Coordinates of C-alpha atoms in Angstrom, one line a residue:
M1 CA 73.8 55.1 64.1
I2 CA 73.9 58.4 66.1
L3 CA 77.5 59.1 64.9
Q4 CA 76.4 58.6 61.3
Q5 CA 73.6 61.1 61.7
L6 CA 75.9 63.7 63.2
R7 CA 78.3 63.3 60.3
R8 CA 75.5 63.8 57.8
R9 CA 74.1 66.8 59.7
T10 CA 74.9 70.2 58.4
P11 CA 76.7 72.2 61.2
L12 CA 74.4 75.1 60.8
G13 CA 75.3 76.7 64.1
W14 CA 79.0 76.7 63.4
I15 CA 78.4 78.1 59.9
Q16 CA 76.3 80.9 61.3
L17 CA 79.0 81.8 63.8
R18 CA 81.8 81.6 61.3
H19 CA 79.9 83.8 58.8
N20 CA 80.5 86.9 60.9
K21 CA 84.0 86.6 62.2
T22 CA 84.0 90.0 64.0
R23 CA 80.9 89.0 66.0
L24 CA 82.5 85.6 66.7
L25 CA 85.6 87.3 68.2
V26 CA 83.4 89.6 70.3
S27 CA 81.4 86.7 71.5
I28 CA 84.5 84.7 72.5
G29 CA 85.9 87.8 74.3
G30 CA 82.6 88.3 76.2
I31 CA 82.4 84.7 77.4
A32 CA 86.1 84.7 78.3
F33 CA 85.5 87.8 80.3
A34 CA 82.7 86.2 82.3
D35 CA 84.8 83.1 82.8
I36 CA 87.7 85.2 84.1
L37 CA 85.4 86.9 86.6
M38 CA 84.2 83.5 87.9
F39 CA 87.7 82.1 88.0
M40 CA 89.2 85.0 89.8
Q41 CA 86.5 85.2 92.5
L42 CA 86.6 81.5 93.2
G43 CA 90.4 81.4 93.1
I44 CA 90.9 84.3 95.5
L45 CA 88.2 83.0 97.9
N46 CA 89.9 79.5 98.0
G47 CA 93.3 81.2 98.2
L48 CA 92.2 83.1 101.3
Y49 CA 90.8 80.0 102.9
D50 CA 94.0 78.0 102.1
S51 CA 96.4 80.7 103.3
N52 CA 94.5 81.2 106.6
T53 CA 94.5 77.5 107.3
A54 CA 98.0 76.6 106.1
P55 CA 99.5 76.6 109.6
H56 CA 96.6 74.5 110.9
R57 CA 97.1 71.8 108.2
Q58 CA 100.8 71.6 108.9
L59 CA 100.5 71.0 112.6
Q60 CA 102.1 67.8 113.8
A61 CA 99.1 66.8 115.9
D62 CA 96.0 64.6 115.8
I63 CA 94.1 66.7 118.2
V64 CA 94.3 70.4 119.1
L65 CA 93.5 72.0 122.4
V66 CA 92.3 75.7 122.4
S67 CA 90.8 78.1 124.8
T68 CA 87.0 78.1 124.8
Q69 CA 87.3 81.9 124.1
A70 CA 89.5 81.4 121.1
R71 CA 88.2 82.8 117.9
Q72 CA 90.9 82.0 115.3
L73 CA 94.6 81.2 115.1
T74 CA 95.6 84.9 115.4
N75 CA 93.2 85.4 118.3
L76 CA 93.5 82.3 120.4
L77 CA 93.8 83.6 124.0
S78 CA 95.7 81.4 126.4
F79 CA 94.8 78.6 128.8
P80 CA 96.7 77.0 131.7
R81 CA 99.6 74.7 130.7
R82 CA 98.5 72.1 133.3
R83 CA 95.6 71.2 130.9
L84 CA 98.2 69.5 128.8
Y85 CA 99.3 67.4 131.7
Q86 CA 95.7 66.6 132.5
A87 CA 95.1 65.6 128.9
M88 CA 97.8 62.9 129.3
D89 CA 95.5 61.2 131.8
V90 CA 93.0 60.5 129.1
R91 CA 93.1 57.1 127.6
G92 CA 94.5 57.1 124.0
V93 CA 96.6 60.3 124.4
A94 CA 100.3 59.6 123.6
S95 CA 101.7 63.2 124.1
A96 CA 100.7 66.8 124.5
Q97 CA 102.9 69.8 123.8
A98 CA 102.5 73.5 124.1
L99 CA 102.6 76.2 121.3
Y100 CA 102.9 79.9 122.0
I101 CA 101.5 82.4 119.4
N102 CA 101.4 86.2 119.3
F103 CA 101.8 89.1 117.0
I104 CA 104.8 91.4 117.1
D105 CA 106.3 94.3 115.1
W106 CA 109.7 93.7 113.7
K107 CA 112.1 95.7 111.6
H108 CA 112.7 94.6 108.0
P109 CA 116.3 93.3 108.0
E110 CA 117.1 95.3 104.9
T111 CA 114.8 98.4 104.9
R112 CA 114.3 98.7 108.7
Q113 CA 110.7 99.4 108.1
K114 CA 108.3 98.0 110.8
T115 CA 105.7 95.4 109.9
A116 CA 103.6 92.9 111.9
M117 CA 104.6 89.3 112.0
L118 CA 103.1 86.2 113.7
V119 CA 105.6 84.7 116.2
V120 CA 105.3 81.0 117.0
G121 CA 107.2 79.5 119.9
V122 CA 107.8 75.8 120.0
N123 CA 109.8 73.3 122.0
P124 CA 112.9 72.7 119.8
D125 CA 113.2 69.2 121.2
T126 CA 109.9 68.1 119.6
K127 CA 108.3 68.5 116.1
A128 CA 105.4 70.8 116.2
F129 CA 105.0 71.2 112.4
D130 CA 105.0 68.7 109.6
L131 CA 107.6 70.8 107.7
P132 CA 111.0 69.2 106.8
A133 CA 112.6 72.7 106.6
V134 CA 111.5 73.4 110.1
N135 CA 112.3 70.0 111.6
Q136 CA 115.8 70.1 110.1
S137 CA 116.5 73.5 111.7
L138 CA 115.2 73.0 115.2
D139 CA 118.7 72.8 116.7
K140 CA 119.4 76.3 115.3
I141 CA 116.6 77.9 117.3
K142 CA 117.9 76.5 120.6
L143 CA 120.2 79.5 120.5
P144 CA 118.8 82.5 122.3
D145 CA 117.0 85.1 120.1
T146 CA 117.2 83.0 117.0
V147 CA 114.3 82.6 114.6
L148 CA 113.3 80.8 111.4
F149 CA 111.8 83.0 108.7
D150 CA 108.9 82.3 106.4
R151 CA 110.3 82.8 103.0
A152 CA 106.8 83.1 101.5
A153 CA 106.0 86.2 103.7
R154 CA 104.3 89.1 102.0
G155 CA 106.7 91.8 101.0
N156 CA 110.1 92.1 99.3
Y157 CA 112.4 89.8 101.3
Q158 CA 114.5 88.4 98.5
W159 CA 117.7 90.0 99.9
V160 CA 117.0 88.3 103.3
I161 CA 116.4 85.0 101.7
D162 CA 119.6 85.2 99.6
Q163 CA 121.7 86.1 102.6
V164 CA 120.4 83.2 104.7
E165 CA 120.8 80.7 101.8
Q166 CA 124.4 81.9 101.5
K167 CA 124.9 81.1 105.2
R168 CA 125.5 84.8 106.0
T169 CA 124.3 86.3 109.3
V170 CA 121.1 88.3 109.1
T171 CA 120.0 90.2 112.1
T172 CA 117.2 92.7 112.9
E173 CA 115.4 94.1 115.9
I174 CA 112.3 93.1 117.8
E175 CA 111.3 94.9 120.9
R176 CA 114.8 96.3 121.3
R177 CA 116.3 92.8 121.1
T178 CA 118.7 91.8 118.3
I179 CA 117.3 88.8 116.5
T180 CA 119.2 86.4 114.2
I181 CA 117.5 84.7 111.3
A182 CA 119.1 81.2 111.2
G183 CA 117.0 79.4 108.7
L184 CA 114.1 79.4 106.3
F185 CA 110.8 77.6 105.9
E186 CA 107.7 78.1 103.8
L187 CA 104.1 78.6 104.9
G188 CA 103.0 81.8 103.3
A189 CA 101.1 85.0 104.2
S190 CA 97.4 84.9 105.1
F191 CA 94.5 87.3 105.2
T192 CA 95.5 88.3 108.7
T193 CA 99.3 88.2 108.8
D194 CA 102.2 89.0 106.5
G195 CA 104.3 86.1 107.6
I196 CA 105.5 83.9 110.4
L197 CA 108.6 83.8 112.6
L198 CA 109.3 80.5 114.3
T199 CA 111.4 80.4 117.4
S200 CA 111.9 78.4 120.6
D201 CA 109.5 78.6 123.5
Q202 CA 112.2 80.2 125.6
S203 CA 113.0 82.9 123.0
F204 CA 109.3 83.5 122.6
L205 CA 108.9 84.2 126.3
R206 CA 111.9 86.6 126.2
L207 CA 110.2 88.5 123.3
F208 CA 107.0 88.7 125.3
P209 CA 108.0 89.2 128.9
S210 CA 104.4 89.7 130.0
R211 CA 103.6 86.2 128.9
Q212 CA 103.9 83.4 131.5
A213 CA 105.3 80.0 130.6
G214 CA 102.2 78.5 132.3
Q215 CA 99.8 80.2 129.8
V216 CA 99.9 78.5 126.4
S217 CA 98.1 79.4 123.2
L218 CA 97.7 75.9 121.7
G219 CA 98.0 72.3 122.8
L220 CA 99.2 69.7 120.2
V221 CA 98.0 66.2 121.2
Q222 CA 99.2 63.0 119.6
V223 CA 97.0 59.9 120.0
Q224 CA 98.4 56.4 120.6
P225 CA 98.5 54.1 117.6
G226 CA 95.2 52.4 117.0
S227 CA 93.2 55.1 118.9
D228 CA 90.4 56.9 117.2
P229 CA 91.0 60.7 117.4
E230 CA 87.3 61.5 117.3
A231 CA 86.7 59.3 120.4
V232 CA 89.7 60.8 122.2
V233 CA 88.3 64.3 121.5
E234 CA 85.0 63.3 123.1
D235 CA 86.8 61.9 126.2
L236 CA 89.0 65.0 126.4
N237 CA 86.1 67.4 126.3
A238 CA 84.3 65.3 128.9
Y239 CA 87.4 65.2 131.2
L240 CA 89.0 68.6 130.9
P241 CA 87.7 71.8 132.6
Q242 CA 85.4 74.1 130.6
D243 CA 88.1 76.6 129.9
V244 CA 89.5 74.5 127.0
K245 CA 88.0 72.5 124.2
A246 CA 89.5 69.7 122.1
M247 CA 89.0 69.2 118.3
T248 CA 90.7 67.1 115.6
K249 CA 93.2 68.8 113.3
Q250 CA 90.6 68.9 110.6
G251 CA 88.1 70.3 113.1
F252 CA 90.6 73.1 113.8
V253 CA 90.8 73.9 110.1
D254 CA 87.0 74.0 110.0
F255 CA 87.0 76.2 113.1
E256 CA 89.1 78.8 111.3
K257 CA 86.9 78.7 108.2
A258 CA 83.7 79.0 110.3
Y259 CA 85.1 82.1 111.9
I260 CA 85.9 83.6 108.5
D261 CA 82.4 82.8 107.2
Q262 CA 80.6 84.1 110.3
N263 CA 82.6 87.2 111.1
Q264 CA 84.2 88.3 107.8
P265 CA 81.8 88.4 104.8
I266 CA 84.4 87.1 102.4
A267 CA 82.5 84.1 101.2
F268 CA 79.3 86.2 100.6
V269 CA 81.2 88.9 98.7
F270 CA 83.1 86.6 96.4
G271 CA 80.1 84.3 96.0
L272 CA 78.1 87.4 94.9
A273 CA 80.8 88.5 92.5
T274 CA 80.9 85.0 91.0
T275 CA 77.1 85.1 90.5
I276 CA 77.4 88.5 88.9
G277 CA 80.0 87.1 86.5
F278 CA 77.6 84.3 85.7
I279 CA 74.7 86.8 85.0
V280 CA 77.0 89.0 83.0
G281 CA 77.8 86.0 80.8
I282 CA 74.2 85.2 80.3
V283 CA 73.5 88.8 79.2
I284 CA 76.4 88.8 76.8
V285 CA 75.6 85.5 75.2
Y286 CA 71.9 86.4 75.0
Q287 CA 72.7 89.6 73.1
I288 CA 74.9 87.7 70.7
L289 CA 72.4 84.9 70.0
S290 CA 69.4 87.2 69.9
T291 CA 71.1 89.5 67.4
D292 CA 72.1 86.5 65.3
V293 CA 68.5 85.2 65.3
N294 CA 67.1 88.6 64.3
D295 CA 69.6 89.0 61.5
H296 CA 68.7 85.6 60.1
L297 CA 65.0 85.5 60.8
A298 CA 64.1 85.4 57.1
E299 CA 66.4 82.4 56.6
Y300 CA 64.9 80.6 59.5
A301 CA 61.5 81.3 58.2
T302 CA 62.5 79.8 54.9
F303 CA 63.6 76.7 56.6
K304 CA 60.2 76.5 58.3
A305 CA 58.5 76.9 55.0
M306 CA 60.6 74.1 53.6
G307 CA 59.3 71.8 56.3
Y308 CA 62.1 72.0 58.9
R309 CA 60.7 71.7 62.4
D310 CA 61.4 74.1 65.3
R311 CA 63.5 71.4 66.9
Y312 CA 66.0 71.5 64.1
L313 CA 66.3 75.3 64.2
L314 CA 66.4 75.4 68.0
G315 CA 69.2 72.8 67.8
A316 CA 71.2 75.2 65.6
I317 CA 70.9 78.0 68.2
F318 CA 72.0 75.6 71.0
E319 CA 74.8 74.4 68.8
E320 CA 76.0 78.0 68.6
A321 CA 75.7 78.4 72.4
L322 CA 77.7 75.3 73.1
I323 CA 80.4 76.2 70.6
L324 CA 80.7 79.6 72.1
A325 CA 80.9 78.1 75.6
A326 CA 83.7 75.7 74.5
I327 CA 85.7 78.3 72.5
G328 CA 85.3 81.2 75.0
F329 CA 86.3 78.9 77.9
I330 CA 89.8 78.4 76.5
P331 CA 91.1 82.0 76.6
G332 CA 89.3 82.5 79.9
V333 CA 91.4 79.7 81.4
G334 CA 94.6 81.1 79.9
V335 CA 94.2 84.6 81.2
S336 CA 93.1 83.3 84.6
L337 CA 96.2 81.2 84.9
G338 CA 98.3 84.3 84.2
L339 CA 96.4 86.3 86.8
Y340 CA 96.8 83.5 89.3
S341 CA 100.5 83.5 88.8
L342 CA 100.6 87.3 89.2
L343 CA 98.7 87.1 92.5
R344 CA 101.0 84.4 93.8
Q345 CA 104.0 86.7 93.2
V346 CA 102.5 90.1 94.3
G347 CA 99.9 89.1 96.9
A348 CA 101.7 85.9 98.3
L349 CA 98.4 84.0 98.0
P350 CA 98.4 80.3 97.4
I351 CA 96.1 80.5 94.4
Y352 CA 96.1 77.6 91.9
M353 CA 93.8 76.0 89.3
P354 CA 92.5 72.7 90.6
L355 CA 90.7 70.3 88.2
L356 CA 87.5 70.6 90.1
R357 CA 87.4 74.4 89.5
L358 CA 88.0 73.9 85.8
V359 CA 85.0 71.5 85.7
L360 CA 82.8 73.8 87.8
V361 CA 83.4 76.9 85.7
F362 CA 83.1 75.0 82.4
T363 CA 79.8 73.6 83.6
L364 CA 78.7 77.1 84.6
T365 CA 79.7 78.3 81.2
V366 CA 77.7 75.7 79.4
V367 CA 74.7 76.4 81.6
M368 CA 75.2 80.1 81.1
C369 CA 75.2 79.8 77.3
S370 CA 72.3 77.3 77.3
L371 CA 70.1 79.6 79.3
S372 CA 70.9 82.4 76.9
G373 CA 70.0 80.1 74.0
I374 CA 66.7 79.3 75.6
V375 CA 65.8 83.0 76.0
A376 CA 67.1 83.9 72.5
T377 CA 65.0 81.3 70.7
R378 CA 61.6 82.6 71.9
Q379 CA 61.3 84.8 68.8
L380 CA 62.4 82.0 66.6
R381 CA 59.7 79.6 67.9
S382 CA 57.0 82.2 67.3
A383 CA 58.1 83.1 63.8
D384 CA 55.6 82.4 61.1
P385 CA 56.8 82.3 57.4
A386 CA 53.6 83.9 56.3
D387 CA 54.3 86.9 58.4
I388 CA 57.9 87.3 57.2
F389 CA 57.2 87.0 53.5

């Protein structure tokens, strides 16, 4: 019954839009612009979150131990290694291994320009990361002064990647030491670092002679099969001294995000920019629909004089708003996908288009156009055929 009524109904809104093709194209462009603004802000924000927490999510651990003074992955501070041995006394803990982390300047193997890299030292006899490329190359970093290089590091490292893939020796200098790049893996740059070098714990300590083996940056804890990580976390925090704290791996991810939210106004800035894009879209669509109503006020008054109710005429305006939302959304998605690809290549940001973001922005676009339609129809509701003729 409803479908039959829709088929018999004259698509007045579409006819109005199609009548002025120039205005229609301008309308589509305006809505697409607003959608692009929202897509870019949401995409970059999520990309920054994902890039900053990529190492956290790839850790081969159920529970993470950090110093109570730690602020984020790149500012962890150290704690005594004996805390790992003490953690083994807690019921449900299967293993605990150390991770060493610090920043260092290195010379680009090709250009010899200095840049900061995050160096991670691991025990090459254990798997610290859930990365096949790393785990298959752990024997390589057993050699002194040998590292694995993050192929997704920010900057032009294509020559380095090609040389390593061709099994050629690539060396550079770090703190007056000659370093050999023996393999590649992929994690990506972040908001705070351009890339990661992964090496053995012994090579790490040679690169940082002031660091002691008994002072570790991170503890990776595996729980026994059948144990509840949340319960083990509670037991660890109750048993260990107050200079360390335990959290689940997801808790460590949330710990990083919380630091970003509290100390770096990234979420506020990008959230504000998204809101501005939404408001810009409302203004653009309002101007379009308001102009259309004013241009056809006499025709709408004629409809009223013929007995059509306000509901029918308002439906036509909302029809225009929804059509604009649907048509304008398509080029907005297309351009945003192109910009996402550009940012992945230039900025080394893991920025993609998940389905949830598509649904969110489309919903915002429909709401944006609907709100504009509500405002634009005020004059139409008050129009009196007697006043117009």
